[in-house]
Each structure stands twice: as C-alpha cells, then as structure tokens.
mmCIF file of C-alpha atoms and ligand atoms in Angstrom:
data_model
loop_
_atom_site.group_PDB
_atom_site.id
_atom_site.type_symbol
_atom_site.label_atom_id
_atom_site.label_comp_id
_atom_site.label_asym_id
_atom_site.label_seq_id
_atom_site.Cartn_x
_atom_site.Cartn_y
_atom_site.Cartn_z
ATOM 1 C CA UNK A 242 165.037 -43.485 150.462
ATOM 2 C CA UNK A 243 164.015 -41.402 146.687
ATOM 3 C CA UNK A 244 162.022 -39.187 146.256
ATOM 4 C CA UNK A 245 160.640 -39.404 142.548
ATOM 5 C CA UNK A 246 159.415 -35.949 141.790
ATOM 6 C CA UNK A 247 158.563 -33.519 139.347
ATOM 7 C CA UNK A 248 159.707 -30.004 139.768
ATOM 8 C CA UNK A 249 157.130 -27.813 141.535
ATOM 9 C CA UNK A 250 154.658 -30.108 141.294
ATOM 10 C CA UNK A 251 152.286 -32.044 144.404
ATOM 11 C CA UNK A 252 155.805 -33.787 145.235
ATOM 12 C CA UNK A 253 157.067 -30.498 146.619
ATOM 13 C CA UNK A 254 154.352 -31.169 149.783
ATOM 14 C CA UNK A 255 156.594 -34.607 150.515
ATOM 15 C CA UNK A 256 159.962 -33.222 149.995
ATOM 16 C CA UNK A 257 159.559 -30.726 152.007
ATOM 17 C CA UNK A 258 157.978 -32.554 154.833
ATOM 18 C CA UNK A 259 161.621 -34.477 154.527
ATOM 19 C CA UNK A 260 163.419 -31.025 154.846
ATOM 20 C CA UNK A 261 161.528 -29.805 157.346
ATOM 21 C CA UNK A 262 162.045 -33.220 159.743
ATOM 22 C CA UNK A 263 165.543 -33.239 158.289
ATOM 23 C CA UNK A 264 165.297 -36.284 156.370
ATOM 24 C CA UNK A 265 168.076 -36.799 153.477
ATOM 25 C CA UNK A 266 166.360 -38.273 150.612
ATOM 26 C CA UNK A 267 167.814 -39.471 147.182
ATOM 27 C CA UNK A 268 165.651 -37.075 144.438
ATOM 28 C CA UNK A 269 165.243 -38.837 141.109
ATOM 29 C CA UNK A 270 162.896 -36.479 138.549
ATOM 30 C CA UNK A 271 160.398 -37.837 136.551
ATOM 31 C CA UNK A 272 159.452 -36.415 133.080
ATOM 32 C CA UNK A 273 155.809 -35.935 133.138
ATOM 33 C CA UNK A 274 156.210 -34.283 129.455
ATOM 34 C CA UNK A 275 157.027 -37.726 127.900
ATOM 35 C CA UNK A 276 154.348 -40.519 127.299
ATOM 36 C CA UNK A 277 155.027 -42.874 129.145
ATOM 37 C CA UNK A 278 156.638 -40.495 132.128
ATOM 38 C CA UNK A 279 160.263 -41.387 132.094
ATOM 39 C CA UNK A 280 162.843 -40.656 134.977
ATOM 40 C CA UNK A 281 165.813 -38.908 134.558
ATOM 41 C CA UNK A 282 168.048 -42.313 134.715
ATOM 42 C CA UNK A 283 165.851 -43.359 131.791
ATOM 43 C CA UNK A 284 163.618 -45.862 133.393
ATOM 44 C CA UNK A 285 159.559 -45.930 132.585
ATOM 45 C CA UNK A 286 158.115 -44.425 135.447
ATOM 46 C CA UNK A 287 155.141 -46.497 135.745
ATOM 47 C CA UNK A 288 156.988 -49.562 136.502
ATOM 48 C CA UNK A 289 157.648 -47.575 139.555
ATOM 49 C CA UNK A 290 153.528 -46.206 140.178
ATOM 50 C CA UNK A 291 151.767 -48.173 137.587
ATOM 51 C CA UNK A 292 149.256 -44.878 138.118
ATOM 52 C CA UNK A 293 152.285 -42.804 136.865
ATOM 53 C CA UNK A 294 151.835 -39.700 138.888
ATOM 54 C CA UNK A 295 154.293 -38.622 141.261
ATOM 55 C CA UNK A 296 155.219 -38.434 144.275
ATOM 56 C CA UNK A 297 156.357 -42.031 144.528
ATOM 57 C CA UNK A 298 159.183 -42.853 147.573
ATOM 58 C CA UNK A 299 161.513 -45.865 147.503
ATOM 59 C CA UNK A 300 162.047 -47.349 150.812
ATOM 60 C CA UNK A 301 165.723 -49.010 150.936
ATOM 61 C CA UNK A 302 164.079 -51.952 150.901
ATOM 62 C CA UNK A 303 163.057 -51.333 147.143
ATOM 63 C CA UNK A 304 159.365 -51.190 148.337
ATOM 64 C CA UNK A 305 157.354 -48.237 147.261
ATOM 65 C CA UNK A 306 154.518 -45.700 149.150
ATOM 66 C CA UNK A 307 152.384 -43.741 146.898
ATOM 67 C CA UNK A 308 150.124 -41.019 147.138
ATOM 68 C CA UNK A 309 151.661 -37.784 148.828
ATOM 69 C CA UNK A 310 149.041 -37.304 151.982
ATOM 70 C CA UNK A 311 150.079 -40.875 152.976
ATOM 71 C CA UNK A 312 154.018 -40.369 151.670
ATOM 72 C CA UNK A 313 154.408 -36.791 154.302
ATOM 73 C CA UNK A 314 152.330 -39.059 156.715
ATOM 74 C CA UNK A 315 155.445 -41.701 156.814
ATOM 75 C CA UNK A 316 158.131 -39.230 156.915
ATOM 76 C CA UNK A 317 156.495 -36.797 159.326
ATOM 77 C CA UNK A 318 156.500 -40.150 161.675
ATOM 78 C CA UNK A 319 160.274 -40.861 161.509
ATOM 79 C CA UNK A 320 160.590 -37.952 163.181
ATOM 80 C CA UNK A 321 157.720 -37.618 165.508
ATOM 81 C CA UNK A 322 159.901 -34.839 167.428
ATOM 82 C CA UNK A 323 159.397 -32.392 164.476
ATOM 83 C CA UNK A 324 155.708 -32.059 165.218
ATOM 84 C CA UNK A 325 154.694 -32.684 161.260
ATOM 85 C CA UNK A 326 152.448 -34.869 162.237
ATOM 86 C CA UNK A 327 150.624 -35.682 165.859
ATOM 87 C CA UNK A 328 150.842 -38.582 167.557
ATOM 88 C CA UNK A 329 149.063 -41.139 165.868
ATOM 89 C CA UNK A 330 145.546 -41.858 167.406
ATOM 90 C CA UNK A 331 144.944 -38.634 168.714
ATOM 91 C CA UNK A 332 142.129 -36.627 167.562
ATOM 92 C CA UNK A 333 144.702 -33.770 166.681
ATOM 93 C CA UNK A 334 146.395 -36.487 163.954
ATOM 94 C CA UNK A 335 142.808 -36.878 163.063
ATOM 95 C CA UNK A 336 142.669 -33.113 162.474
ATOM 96 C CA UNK A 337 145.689 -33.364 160.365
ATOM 97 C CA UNK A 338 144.578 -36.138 158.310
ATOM 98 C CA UNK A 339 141.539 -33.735 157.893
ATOM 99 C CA UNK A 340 143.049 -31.343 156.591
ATOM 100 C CA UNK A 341 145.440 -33.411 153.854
ATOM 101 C CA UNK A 342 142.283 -34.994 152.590
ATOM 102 C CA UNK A 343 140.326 -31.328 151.840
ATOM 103 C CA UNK A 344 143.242 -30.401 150.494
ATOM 104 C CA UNK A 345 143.908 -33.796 148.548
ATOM 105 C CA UNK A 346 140.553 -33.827 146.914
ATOM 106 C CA UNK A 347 138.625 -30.349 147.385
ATOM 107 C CA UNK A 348 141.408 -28.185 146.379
ATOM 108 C CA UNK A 349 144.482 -30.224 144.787
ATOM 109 C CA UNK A 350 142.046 -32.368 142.327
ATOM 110 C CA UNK A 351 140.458 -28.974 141.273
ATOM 111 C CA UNK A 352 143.586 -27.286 140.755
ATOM 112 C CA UNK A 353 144.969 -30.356 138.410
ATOM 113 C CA UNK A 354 143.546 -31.351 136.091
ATOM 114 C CA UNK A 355 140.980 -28.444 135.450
ATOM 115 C CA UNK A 356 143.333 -25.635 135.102
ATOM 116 C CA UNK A 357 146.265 -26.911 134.073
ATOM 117 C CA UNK A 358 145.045 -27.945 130.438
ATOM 118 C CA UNK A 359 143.100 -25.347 128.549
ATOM 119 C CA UNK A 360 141.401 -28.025 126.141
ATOM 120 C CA UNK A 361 139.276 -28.906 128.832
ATOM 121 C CA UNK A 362 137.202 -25.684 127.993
ATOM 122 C CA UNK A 363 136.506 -22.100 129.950
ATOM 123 C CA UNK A 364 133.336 -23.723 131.083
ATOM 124 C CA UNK A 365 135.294 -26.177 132.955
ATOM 125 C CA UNK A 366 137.809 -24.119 134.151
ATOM 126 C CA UNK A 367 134.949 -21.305 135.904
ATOM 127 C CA UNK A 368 133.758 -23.695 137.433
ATOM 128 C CA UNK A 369 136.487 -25.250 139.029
ATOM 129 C CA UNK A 370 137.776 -21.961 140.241
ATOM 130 C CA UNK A 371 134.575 -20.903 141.728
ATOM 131 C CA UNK A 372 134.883 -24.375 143.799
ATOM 132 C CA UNK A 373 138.448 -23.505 144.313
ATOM 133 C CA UNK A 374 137.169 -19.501 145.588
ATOM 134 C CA UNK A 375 134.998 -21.406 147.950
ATOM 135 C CA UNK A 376 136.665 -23.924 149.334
ATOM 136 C CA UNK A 377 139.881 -21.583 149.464
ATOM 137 C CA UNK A 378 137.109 -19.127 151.658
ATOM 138 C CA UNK A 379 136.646 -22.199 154.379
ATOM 139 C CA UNK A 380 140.987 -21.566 154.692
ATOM 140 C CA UNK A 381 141.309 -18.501 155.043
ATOM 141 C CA UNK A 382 138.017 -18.233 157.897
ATOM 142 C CA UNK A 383 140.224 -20.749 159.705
ATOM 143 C CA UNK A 384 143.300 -19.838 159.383
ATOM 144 C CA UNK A 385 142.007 -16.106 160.560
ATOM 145 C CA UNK A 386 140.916 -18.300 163.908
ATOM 146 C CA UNK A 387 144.134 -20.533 164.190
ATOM 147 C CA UNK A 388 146.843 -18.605 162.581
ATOM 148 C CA UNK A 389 150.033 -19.100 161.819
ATOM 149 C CA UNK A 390 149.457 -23.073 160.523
ATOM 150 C CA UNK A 391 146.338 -24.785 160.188
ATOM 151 C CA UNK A 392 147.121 -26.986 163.175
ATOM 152 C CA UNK A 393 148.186 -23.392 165.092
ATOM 153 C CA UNK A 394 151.091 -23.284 166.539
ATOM 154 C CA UNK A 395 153.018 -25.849 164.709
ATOM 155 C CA UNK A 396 154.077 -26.464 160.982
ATOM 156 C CA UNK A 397 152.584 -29.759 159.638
ATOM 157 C CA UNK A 398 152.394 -31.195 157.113
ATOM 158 C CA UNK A 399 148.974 -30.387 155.941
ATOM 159 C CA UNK A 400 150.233 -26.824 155.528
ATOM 160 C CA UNK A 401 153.255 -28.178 153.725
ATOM 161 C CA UNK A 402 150.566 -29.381 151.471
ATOM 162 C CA UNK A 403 148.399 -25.970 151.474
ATOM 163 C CA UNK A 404 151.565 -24.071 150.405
ATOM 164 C CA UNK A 405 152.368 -26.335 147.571
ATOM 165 C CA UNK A 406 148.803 -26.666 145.803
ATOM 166 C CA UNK A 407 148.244 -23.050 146.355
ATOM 167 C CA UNK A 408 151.199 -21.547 145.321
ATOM 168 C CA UNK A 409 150.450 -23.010 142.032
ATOM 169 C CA UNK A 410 147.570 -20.110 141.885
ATOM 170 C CA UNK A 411 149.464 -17.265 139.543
ATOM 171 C CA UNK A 412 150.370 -20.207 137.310
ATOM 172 C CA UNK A 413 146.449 -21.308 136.830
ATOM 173 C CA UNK A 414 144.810 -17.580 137.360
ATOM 174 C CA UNK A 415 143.350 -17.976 140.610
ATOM 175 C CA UNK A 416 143.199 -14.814 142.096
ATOM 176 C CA UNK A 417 144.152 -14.501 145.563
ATOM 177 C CA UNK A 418 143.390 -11.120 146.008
ATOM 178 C CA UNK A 419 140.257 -11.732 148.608
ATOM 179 C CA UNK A 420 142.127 -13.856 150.709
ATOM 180 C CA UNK A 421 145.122 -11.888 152.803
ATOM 181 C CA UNK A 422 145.513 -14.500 155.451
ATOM 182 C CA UNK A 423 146.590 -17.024 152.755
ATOM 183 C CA UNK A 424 148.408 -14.691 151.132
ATOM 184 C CA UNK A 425 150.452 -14.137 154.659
ATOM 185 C CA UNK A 426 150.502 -17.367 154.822
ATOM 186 C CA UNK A 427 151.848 -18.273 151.757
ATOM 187 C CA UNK A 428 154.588 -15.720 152.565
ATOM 188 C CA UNK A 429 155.709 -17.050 156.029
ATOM 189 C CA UNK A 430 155.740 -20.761 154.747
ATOM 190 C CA UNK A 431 157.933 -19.890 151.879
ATOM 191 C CA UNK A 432 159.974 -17.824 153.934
ATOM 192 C CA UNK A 433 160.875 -21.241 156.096
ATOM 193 C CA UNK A 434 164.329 -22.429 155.143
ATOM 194 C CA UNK A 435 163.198 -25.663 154.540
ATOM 195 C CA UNK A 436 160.711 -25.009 152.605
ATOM 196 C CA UNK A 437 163.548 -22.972 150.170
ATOM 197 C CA UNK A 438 165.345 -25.658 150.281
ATOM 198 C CA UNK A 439 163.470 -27.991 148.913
ATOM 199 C CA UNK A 440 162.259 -25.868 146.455
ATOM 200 C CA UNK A 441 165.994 -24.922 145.182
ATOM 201 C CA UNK A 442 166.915 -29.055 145.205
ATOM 202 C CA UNK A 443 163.634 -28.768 142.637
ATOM 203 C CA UNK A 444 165.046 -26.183 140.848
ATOM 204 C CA UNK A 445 162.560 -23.708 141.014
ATOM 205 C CA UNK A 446 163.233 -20.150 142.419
ATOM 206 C CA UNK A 447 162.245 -18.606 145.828
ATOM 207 C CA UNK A 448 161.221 -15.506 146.677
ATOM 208 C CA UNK A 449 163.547 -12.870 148.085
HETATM 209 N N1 GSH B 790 146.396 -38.851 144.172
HETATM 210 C C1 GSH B 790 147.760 -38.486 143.851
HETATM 211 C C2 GSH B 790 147.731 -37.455 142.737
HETATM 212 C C3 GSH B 790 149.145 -37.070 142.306
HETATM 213 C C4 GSH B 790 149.143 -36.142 141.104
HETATM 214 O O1 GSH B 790 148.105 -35.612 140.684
HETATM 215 N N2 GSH B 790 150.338 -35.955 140.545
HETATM 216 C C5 GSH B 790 150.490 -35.126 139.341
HETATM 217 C C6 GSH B 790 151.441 -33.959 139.616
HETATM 218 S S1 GSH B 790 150.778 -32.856 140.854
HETATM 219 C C7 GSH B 790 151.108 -35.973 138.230
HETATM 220 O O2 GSH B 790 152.114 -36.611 138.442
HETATM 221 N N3 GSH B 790 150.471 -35.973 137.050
HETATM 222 C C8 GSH B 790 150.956 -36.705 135.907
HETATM 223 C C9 GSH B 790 150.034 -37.814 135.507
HETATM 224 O O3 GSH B 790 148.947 -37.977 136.121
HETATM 225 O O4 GSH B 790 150.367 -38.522 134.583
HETATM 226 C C10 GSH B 790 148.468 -37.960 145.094
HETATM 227 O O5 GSH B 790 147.826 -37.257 145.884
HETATM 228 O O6 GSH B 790 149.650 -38.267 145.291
#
C-alpha cells in the first residue's frame, strides 16, 4: 500500500495510524507547492485524487481511499488488535467516528484554509481562531474527564488526528496557553515512538 503525503500535513493522522498498528506502507510525497500538485516520481497528483489534497492510499490492487478520517478508519481495521479503532458497530466506534468528524470539520477545516494563507484577511483569520478557542475548549473539558486519549484508556485514531491538526497551532498562532490538558496531551502523543516515527519518515523533527 502508499501513502501519498505531504510532510507535516493532515496525512501525518494516517501514517501514523499505520505506525502505530505496525503497518509498512510505501510513502510517495506530493508537492502541494506546484500547480497542479505533483509527486515526487513526477506524476500529476490529481490523476491520483482528482480533489488533489492528500492523504490519498493505494491499495495493491491500484484502487485508491481518500479522505484521512475514512483512510486511519481502514488501517486501524487491519489490525483490529491495536485498539485504533473499536469494533465496528459498537457505539464506542461510533464515539470514535465522533470524534474524527469534530475534528475533520470543526477544527481541521478551520485550521486550513483560514490560517494558513494570510490573503484571506485578519478578519477571517479572528474569527476562525475564536471558533478554533472554542471548539478547542469542548477538548480540553473532555479530555480533563477521560484523560490520557479521547477514547480513555486507549490510543485511537481520533487522537492520532487531534495531535496532528493541533500541533500545527505555533505554525498558525493559536495560542495554547489556556488549555494545559492539550498541551499534556500533545506532549505524551508525541512522545509515542510511533508517532516519532512517522514524523521522522516525513522529515520533520521531534521533540527531545
Ligand atoms: N477532506 C480532506 C481534506 C484534506 C486536506 O485538506 N488536505 C490538505 C493538506 S492538510 C491539502 O492537501 N491541501 C492541498 C490542496 O487542497 O490542494 C481530508 O480530510 O482528507
């Protein structure tokens, strides 16, 4: 299976879902500079996701799963004894799938775009991290209640997810400083090894 990804980017929640249920995967990076997105072997990226965002995975069989919520979903469950993800149908999966979708659109989706281009105007960018201050309020009330993960006891995917959109935060000047249990959390996730792992494959440095 490849991963397409671009370094430190939403891809990092899939890859290291893969690390974390020891999963090998085949890493090809895309370019997100270049219009259109090229890969690093040169091919146009959209003939891969016409929607050219990453993550994209290749199954062997040359079909292709987009969107990283349902990408970590598919990995998680090839190795259901990793605890990722819960069994499908139970409410606690439900929970999980809960949880990527906030994340998906109520944090991700403010994140990027909003703060990543400054064109789009300070107005735009307040506002999206007051909704950001908000929403990242409802995490750190229930993380308080369910530490460490937001499932509890377990690492999931969801907080695969969590760590990946949030540690984007010093990068887009949102200020963590009111919210210590995500900042703890932030530091045990990217303590895992997996987690430094994947972001080292990515190229991007962990902390010490
Ligand atoms: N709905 C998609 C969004 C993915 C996404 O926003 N990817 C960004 C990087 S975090 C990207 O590739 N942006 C480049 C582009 O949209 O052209 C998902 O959840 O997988």
């Amino acid at each position: 299976m490849k991963l397409y990804y671009a370094t430190g980017t939403c891809s990092l929640s899939p890859h290291i879902v893969a690390k974390e249920a020891g999963i090998g995967l085949e890493l090809e990076r895309v370019d997100l500079r270049k219009t259109p997105h090229v890969t690093e072997r040169g091919v146009d990226y959209t003939s891969v996701n016409p929607n050219h965002y990453v993550p994209a995975l290749e199954l062997d069989d040359g079909s292709v799963l987009t969107e990283g919520a349902a990408i970590s979903q598919y990995l998680a469950d090839l190795k259901p004894e990793s605890g990722l993800a819960p069994a499908a149908g139970t409410v606690e999966r439900i929970r999980l799938q809960s949880w990527l979708n906030f994340i998906a659109s109520e944090l991700h989706k403010m994140y990027s775009p909003w703060l990543f281009h400054p064109e789009y105007g300070t107005q735009a960018q307040d506002v999206a991290r007051t909704k950001i201050a908000e929403r990242l309020a409802t995490v750190e009330r229930h993380l308080a209640e369910r530490s460490p993960f937001l499932l509890g006891e377990t690492f999931t995917a969801a907080d695969a997810y969590l760590f990946t959109i949030v540690g984007w935060s010093p990068y887009t000047k949102v200020d963590l400083a009111p919210f210590p249990v995500i900042r703890a959390f932030m530091a045990r996730v990217g303590a895992r090894p997996a987690v430094q792992a994947a972001m080292q494959a990515e190229g991007m440095r962990v902390a010490a």
